[in-house]
PDB file of C-alpha atoms in Angstrom:
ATOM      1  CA  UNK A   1    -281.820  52.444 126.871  1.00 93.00           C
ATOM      2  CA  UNK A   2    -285.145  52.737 127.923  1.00 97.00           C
ATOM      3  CA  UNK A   3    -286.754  49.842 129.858  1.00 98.00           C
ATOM      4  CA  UNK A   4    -290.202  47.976 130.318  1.00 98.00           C
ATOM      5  CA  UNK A   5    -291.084  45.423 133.231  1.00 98.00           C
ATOM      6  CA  UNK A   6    -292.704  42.480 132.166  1.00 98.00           C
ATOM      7  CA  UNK A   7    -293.581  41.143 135.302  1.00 98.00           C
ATOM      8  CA  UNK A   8    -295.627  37.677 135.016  1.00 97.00           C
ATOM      9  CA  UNK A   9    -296.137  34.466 137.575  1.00 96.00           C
ATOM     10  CA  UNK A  10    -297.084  31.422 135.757  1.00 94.00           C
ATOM     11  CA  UNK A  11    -297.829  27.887 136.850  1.00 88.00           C
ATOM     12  CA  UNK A  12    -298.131  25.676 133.429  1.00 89.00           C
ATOM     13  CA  UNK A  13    -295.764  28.212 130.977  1.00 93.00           C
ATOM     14  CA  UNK A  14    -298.748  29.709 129.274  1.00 95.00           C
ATOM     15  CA  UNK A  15    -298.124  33.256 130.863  1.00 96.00           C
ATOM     16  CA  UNK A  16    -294.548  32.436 130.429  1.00 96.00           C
ATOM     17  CA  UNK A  17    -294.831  32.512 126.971  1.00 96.00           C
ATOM     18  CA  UNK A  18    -297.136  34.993 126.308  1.00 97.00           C
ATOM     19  CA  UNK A  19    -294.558  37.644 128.352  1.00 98.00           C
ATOM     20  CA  UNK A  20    -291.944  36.319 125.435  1.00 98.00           C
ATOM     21  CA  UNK A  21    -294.008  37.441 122.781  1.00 98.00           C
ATOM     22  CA  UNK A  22    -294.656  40.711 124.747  1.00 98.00           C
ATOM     23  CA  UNK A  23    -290.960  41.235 125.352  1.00 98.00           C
ATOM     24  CA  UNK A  24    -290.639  40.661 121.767  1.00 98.00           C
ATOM     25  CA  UNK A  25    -293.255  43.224 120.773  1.00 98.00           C
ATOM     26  CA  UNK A  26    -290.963  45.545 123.062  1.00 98.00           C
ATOM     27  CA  UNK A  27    -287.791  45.289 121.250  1.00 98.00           C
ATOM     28  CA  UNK A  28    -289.115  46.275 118.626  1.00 98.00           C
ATOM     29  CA  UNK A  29    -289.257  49.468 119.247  1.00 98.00           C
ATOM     30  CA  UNK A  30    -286.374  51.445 119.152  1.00 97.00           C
ATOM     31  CA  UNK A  31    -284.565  53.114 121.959  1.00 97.00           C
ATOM     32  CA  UNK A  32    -286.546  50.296 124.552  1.00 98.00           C
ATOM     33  CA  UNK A  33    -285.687  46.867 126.030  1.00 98.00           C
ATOM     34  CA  UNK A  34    -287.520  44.376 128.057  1.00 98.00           C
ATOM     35  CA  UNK A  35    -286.899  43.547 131.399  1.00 98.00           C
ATOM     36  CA  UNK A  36    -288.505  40.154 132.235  1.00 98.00           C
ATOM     37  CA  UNK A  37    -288.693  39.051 135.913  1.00 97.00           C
ATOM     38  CA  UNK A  38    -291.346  36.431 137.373  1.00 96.00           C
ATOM     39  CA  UNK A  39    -293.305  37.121 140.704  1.00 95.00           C
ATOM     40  CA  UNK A  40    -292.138  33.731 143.821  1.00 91.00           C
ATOM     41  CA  UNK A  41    -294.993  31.483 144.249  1.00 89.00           C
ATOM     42  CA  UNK A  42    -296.894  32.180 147.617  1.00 86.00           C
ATOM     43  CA  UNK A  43    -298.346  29.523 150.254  1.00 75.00           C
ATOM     44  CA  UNK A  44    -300.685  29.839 153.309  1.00 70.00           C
ATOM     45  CA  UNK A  45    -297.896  27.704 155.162  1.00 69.00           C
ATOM     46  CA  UNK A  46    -294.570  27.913 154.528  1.00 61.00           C
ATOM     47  CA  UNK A  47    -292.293  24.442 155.401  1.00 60.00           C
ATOM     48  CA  UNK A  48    -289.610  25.051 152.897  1.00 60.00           C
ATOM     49  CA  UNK A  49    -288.382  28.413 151.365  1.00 59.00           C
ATOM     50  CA  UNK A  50    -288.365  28.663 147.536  1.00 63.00           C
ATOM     51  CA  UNK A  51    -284.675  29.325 146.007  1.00 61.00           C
ATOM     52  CA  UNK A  52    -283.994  32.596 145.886  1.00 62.00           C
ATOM     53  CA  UNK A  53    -283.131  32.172 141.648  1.00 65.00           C
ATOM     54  CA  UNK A  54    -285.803  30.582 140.328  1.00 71.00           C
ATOM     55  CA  UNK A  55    -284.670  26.917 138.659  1.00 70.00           C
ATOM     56  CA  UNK A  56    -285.935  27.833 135.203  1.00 74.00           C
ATOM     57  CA  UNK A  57    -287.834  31.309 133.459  1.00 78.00           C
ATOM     58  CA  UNK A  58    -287.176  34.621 134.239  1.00 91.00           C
ATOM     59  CA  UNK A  59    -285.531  36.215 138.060  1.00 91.00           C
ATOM     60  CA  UNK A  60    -287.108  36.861 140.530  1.00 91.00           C
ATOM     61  CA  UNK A  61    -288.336  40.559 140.824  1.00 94.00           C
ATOM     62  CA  UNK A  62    -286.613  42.761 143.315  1.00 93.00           C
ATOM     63  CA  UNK A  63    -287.767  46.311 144.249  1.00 92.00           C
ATOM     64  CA  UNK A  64    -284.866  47.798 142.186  1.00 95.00           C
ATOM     65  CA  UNK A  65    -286.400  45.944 138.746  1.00 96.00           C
ATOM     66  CA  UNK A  66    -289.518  48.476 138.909  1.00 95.00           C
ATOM     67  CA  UNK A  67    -287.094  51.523 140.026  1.00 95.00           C
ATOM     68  CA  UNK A  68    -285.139  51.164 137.215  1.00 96.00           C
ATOM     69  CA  UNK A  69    -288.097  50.648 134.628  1.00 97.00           C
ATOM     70  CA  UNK A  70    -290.237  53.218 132.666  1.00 97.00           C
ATOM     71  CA  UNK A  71    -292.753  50.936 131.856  1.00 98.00           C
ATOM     72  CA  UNK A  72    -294.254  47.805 133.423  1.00 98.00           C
ATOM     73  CA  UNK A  73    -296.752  44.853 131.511  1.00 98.00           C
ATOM     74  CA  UNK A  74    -298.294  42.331 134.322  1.00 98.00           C
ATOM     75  CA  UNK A  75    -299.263  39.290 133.616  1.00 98.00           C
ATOM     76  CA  UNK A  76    -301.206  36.487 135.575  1.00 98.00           C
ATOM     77  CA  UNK A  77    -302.734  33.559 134.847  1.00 96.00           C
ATOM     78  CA  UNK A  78    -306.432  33.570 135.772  1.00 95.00           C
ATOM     79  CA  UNK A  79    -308.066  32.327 139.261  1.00 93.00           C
ATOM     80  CA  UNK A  80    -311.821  31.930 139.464  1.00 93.00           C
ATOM     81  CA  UNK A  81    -311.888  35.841 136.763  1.00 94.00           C
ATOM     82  CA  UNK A  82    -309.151  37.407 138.997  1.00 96.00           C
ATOM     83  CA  UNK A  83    -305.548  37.481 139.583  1.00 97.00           C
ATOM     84  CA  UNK A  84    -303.286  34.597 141.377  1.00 96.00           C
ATOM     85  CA  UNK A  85    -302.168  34.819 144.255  1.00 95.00           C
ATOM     86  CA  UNK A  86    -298.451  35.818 143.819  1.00 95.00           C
ATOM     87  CA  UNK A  87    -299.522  38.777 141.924  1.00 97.00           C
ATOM     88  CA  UNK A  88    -301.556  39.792 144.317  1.00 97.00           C
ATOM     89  CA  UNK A  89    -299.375  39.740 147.038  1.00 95.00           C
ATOM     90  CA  UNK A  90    -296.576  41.330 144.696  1.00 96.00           C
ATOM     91  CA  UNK A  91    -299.107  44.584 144.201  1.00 97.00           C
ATOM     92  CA  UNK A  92    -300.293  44.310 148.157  1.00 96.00           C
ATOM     93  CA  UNK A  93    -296.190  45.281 148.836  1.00 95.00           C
ATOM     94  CA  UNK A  94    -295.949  48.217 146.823  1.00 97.00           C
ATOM     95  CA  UNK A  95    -297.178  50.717 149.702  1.00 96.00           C
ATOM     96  CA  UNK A  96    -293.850  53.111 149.615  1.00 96.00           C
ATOM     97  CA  UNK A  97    -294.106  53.028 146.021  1.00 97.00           C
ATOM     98  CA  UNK A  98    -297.682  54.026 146.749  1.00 97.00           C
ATOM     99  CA  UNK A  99    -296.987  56.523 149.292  1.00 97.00           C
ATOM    100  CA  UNK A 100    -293.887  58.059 147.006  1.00 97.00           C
ATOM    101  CA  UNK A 101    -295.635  58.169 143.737  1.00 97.00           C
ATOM    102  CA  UNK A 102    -293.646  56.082 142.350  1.00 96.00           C
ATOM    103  CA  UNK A 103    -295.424  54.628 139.898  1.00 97.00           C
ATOM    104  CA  UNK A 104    -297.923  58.465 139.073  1.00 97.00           C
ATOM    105  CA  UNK A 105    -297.780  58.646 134.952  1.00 97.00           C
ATOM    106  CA  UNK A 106    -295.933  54.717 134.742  1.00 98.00           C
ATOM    107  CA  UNK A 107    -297.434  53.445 131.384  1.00 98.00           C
ATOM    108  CA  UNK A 108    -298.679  50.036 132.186  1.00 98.00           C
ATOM    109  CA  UNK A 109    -300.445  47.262 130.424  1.00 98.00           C
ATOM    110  CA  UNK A 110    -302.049  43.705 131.974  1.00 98.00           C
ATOM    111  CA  UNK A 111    -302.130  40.323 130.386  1.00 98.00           C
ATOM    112  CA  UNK A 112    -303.551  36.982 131.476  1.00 97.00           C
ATOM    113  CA  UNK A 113    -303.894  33.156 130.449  1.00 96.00           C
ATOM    114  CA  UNK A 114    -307.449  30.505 130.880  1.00 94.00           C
ATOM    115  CA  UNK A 115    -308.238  26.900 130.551  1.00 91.00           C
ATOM    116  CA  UNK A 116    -311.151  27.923 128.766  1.00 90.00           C
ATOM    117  CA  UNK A 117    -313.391  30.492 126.486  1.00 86.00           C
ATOM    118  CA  UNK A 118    -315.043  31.463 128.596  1.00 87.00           C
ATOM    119  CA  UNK A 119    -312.753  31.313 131.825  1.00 90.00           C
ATOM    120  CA  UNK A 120    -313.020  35.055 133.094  1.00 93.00           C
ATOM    121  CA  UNK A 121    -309.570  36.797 131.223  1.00 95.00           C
ATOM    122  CA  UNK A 122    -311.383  40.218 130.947  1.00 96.00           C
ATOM    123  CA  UNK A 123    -312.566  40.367 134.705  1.00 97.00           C
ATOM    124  CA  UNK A 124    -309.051  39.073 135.511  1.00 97.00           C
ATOM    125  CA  UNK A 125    -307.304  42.001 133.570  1.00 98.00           C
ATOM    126  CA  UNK A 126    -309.773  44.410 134.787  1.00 97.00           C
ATOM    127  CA  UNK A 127    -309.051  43.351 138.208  1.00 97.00           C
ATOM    128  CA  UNK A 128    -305.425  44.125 137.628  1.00 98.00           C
ATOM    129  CA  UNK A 129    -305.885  47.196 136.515  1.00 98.00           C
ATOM    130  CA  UNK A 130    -307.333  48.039 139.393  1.00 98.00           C
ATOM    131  CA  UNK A 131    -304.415  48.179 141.494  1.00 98.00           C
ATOM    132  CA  UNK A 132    -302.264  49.841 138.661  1.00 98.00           C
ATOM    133  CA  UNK A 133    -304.799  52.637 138.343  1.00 98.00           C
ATOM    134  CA  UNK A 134    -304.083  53.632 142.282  1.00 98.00           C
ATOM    135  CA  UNK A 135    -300.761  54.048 141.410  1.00 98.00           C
ATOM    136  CA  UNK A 136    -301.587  56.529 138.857  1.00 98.00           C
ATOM    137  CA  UNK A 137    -300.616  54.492 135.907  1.00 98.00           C
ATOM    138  CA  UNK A 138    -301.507  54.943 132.385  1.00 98.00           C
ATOM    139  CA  UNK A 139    -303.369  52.224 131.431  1.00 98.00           C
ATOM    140  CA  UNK A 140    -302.435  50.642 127.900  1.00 98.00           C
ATOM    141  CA  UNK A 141    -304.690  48.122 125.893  1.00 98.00           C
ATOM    142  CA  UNK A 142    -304.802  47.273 122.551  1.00 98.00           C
ATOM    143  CA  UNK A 143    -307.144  49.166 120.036  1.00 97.00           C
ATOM    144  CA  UNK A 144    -309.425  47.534 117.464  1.00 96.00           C
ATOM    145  CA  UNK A 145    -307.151  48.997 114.705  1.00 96.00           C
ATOM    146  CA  UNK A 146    -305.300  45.918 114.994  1.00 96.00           C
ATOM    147  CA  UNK A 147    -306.986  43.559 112.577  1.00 95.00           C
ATOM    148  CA  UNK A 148    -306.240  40.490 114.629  1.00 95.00           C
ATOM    149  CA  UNK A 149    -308.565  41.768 117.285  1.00 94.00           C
ATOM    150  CA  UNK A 150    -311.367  41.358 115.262  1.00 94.00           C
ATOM    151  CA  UNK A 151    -310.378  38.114 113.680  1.00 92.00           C
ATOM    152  CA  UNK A 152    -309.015  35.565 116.620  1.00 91.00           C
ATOM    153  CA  UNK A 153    -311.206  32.614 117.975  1.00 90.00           C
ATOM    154  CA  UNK A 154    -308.604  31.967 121.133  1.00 90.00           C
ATOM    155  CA  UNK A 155    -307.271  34.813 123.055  1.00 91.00           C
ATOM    156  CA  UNK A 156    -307.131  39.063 122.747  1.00 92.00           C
ATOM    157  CA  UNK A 157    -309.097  41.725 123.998  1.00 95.00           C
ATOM    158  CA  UNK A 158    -308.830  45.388 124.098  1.00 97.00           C
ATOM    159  CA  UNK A 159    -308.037  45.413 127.674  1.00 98.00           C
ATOM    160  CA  UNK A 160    -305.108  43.230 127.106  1.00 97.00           C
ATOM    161  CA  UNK A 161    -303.443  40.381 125.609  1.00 97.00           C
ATOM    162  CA  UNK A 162    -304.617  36.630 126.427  1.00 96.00           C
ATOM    163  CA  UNK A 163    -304.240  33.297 125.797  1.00 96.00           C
ATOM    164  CA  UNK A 164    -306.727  30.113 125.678  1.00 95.00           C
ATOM    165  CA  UNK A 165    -304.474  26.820 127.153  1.00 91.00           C
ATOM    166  CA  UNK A 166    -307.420  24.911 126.173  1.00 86.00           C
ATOM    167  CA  UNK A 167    -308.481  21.383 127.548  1.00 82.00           C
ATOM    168  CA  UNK A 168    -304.528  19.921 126.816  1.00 83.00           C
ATOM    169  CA  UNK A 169    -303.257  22.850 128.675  1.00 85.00           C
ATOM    170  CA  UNK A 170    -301.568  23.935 125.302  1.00 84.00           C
ATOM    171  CA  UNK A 171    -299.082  26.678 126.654  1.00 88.00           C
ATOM    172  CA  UNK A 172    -298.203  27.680 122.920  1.00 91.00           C
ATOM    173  CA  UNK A 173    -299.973  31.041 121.967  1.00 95.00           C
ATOM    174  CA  UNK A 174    -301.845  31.113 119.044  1.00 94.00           C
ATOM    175  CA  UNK A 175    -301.005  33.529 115.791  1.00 96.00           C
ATOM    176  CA  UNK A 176    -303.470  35.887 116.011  1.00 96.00           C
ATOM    177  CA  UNK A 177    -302.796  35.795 120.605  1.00 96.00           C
ATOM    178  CA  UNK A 178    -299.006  36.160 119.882  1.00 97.00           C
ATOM    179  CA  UNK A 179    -299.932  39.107 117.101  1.00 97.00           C
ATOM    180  CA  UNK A 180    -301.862  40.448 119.805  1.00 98.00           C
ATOM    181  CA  UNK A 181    -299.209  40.052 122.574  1.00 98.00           C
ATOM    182  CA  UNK A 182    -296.483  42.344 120.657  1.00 98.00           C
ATOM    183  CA  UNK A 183    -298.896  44.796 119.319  1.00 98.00           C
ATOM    184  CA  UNK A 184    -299.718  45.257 123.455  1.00 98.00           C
ATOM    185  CA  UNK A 185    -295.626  45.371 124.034  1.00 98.00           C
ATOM    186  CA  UNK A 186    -295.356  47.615 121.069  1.00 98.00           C
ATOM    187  CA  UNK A 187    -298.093  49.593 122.316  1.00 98.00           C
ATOM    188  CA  UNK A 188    -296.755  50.112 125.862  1.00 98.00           C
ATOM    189  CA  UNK A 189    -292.896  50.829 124.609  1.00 98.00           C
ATOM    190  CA  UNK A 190    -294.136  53.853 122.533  1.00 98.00           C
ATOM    191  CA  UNK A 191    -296.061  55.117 125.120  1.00 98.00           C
ATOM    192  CA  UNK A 192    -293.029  54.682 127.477  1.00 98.00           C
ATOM    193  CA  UNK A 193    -291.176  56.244 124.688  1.00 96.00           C
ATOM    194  CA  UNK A 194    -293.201  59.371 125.110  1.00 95.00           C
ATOM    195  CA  UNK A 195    -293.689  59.943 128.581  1.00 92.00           C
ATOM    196  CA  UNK A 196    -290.007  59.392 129.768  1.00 85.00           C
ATOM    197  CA  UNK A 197    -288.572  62.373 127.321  1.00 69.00           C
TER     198      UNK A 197
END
């Protein structure tokens, strides 16, 4: 069985969510699974260590979760239009995979979660592309042919799938930004389908 990453970190369960309806976009595809981990929280100063099993969501990654993928769908929620923190630092460890090629034809798609409109989602996911496109990934987004692109008021763009939390901090996705979510895990498996034969 082929599988796909989806990697996230999230604070209020918004990008928690959002990799469920990814995952779920995944399975259905044929022949591919998800593989859902969650990036550790990261602090300037460290006084106590955070468990090494997270109490709730998905694992913790490990270096053998990417190894053993085909596929990998980041997700963060969004800091000032870029990235947290923990992903950050999760992508800033990846030299060997760097230096190896690891990662050199990896489909790969990004997804992210705002407080707000108008709260920076695309320059977050651009930003995470970024790194992925070093690697030599194949960068996967989501094409206007799917109708809910063109029709949702909350989250979605072509460079990946988003959520708006809005001013209650609403974690639930919205129809047309869980639509959106497993068209972009659809999206990704096929492609993974593809490149691994």
């Amino acid at each position: 069985m082929t599988e796909v990453l989806v990697l996230y970190y999230s604070r209020g369960g918004s990008v928690a969510r959002l990799a469920r309806q990814i995952a779920r976009g995944i399975g259905e595809v044929e022949g591919v699974q998800a593989r859902l981990r969650s990036v550790p929280p990261v602090a300037a100063v460290t006084q106590t260590a955070a468990p090494p099993v997270p109490e709730d969501g998905a694992p913790y990654v490990e270096a053998r979760d990417l190894a053993e993928c085909a596929g990998l769908v980041l997700g963060s929620p969004t800091r000032f239009g870029n990235m947290a923190a923990p992903v950050k630092h999760w992508l800033d460890g990846l030299g060997a995979e760097w230096a190896s090629g690891a990662l050199v034809g990896m489909p790969a798609a990004v997804f992210t979660s705002t407080a707000t409109q108008h709260g920076g989602q695309e320059s977050t996911l651009l930003t995470m592309m970024v790194p992925l496109l070093h690697h030599g990934c194949v960068i996967v987004g989501i094409p206007y042919t799917e109708p809910a692109l063109s029709s949702t008021r909350t989250g979605g763009t072509p460079y990946g799938a988003s959520h708006v939390a809005g001013n209650q901090d609403d974690p639930q996705p919205s129809e047309d930004e869980a639509r959106l979510a497993r068209a972009l895990g659809r999206r990704v498996a096929e492609l993974t389908l593809k490149v691994s034969r």
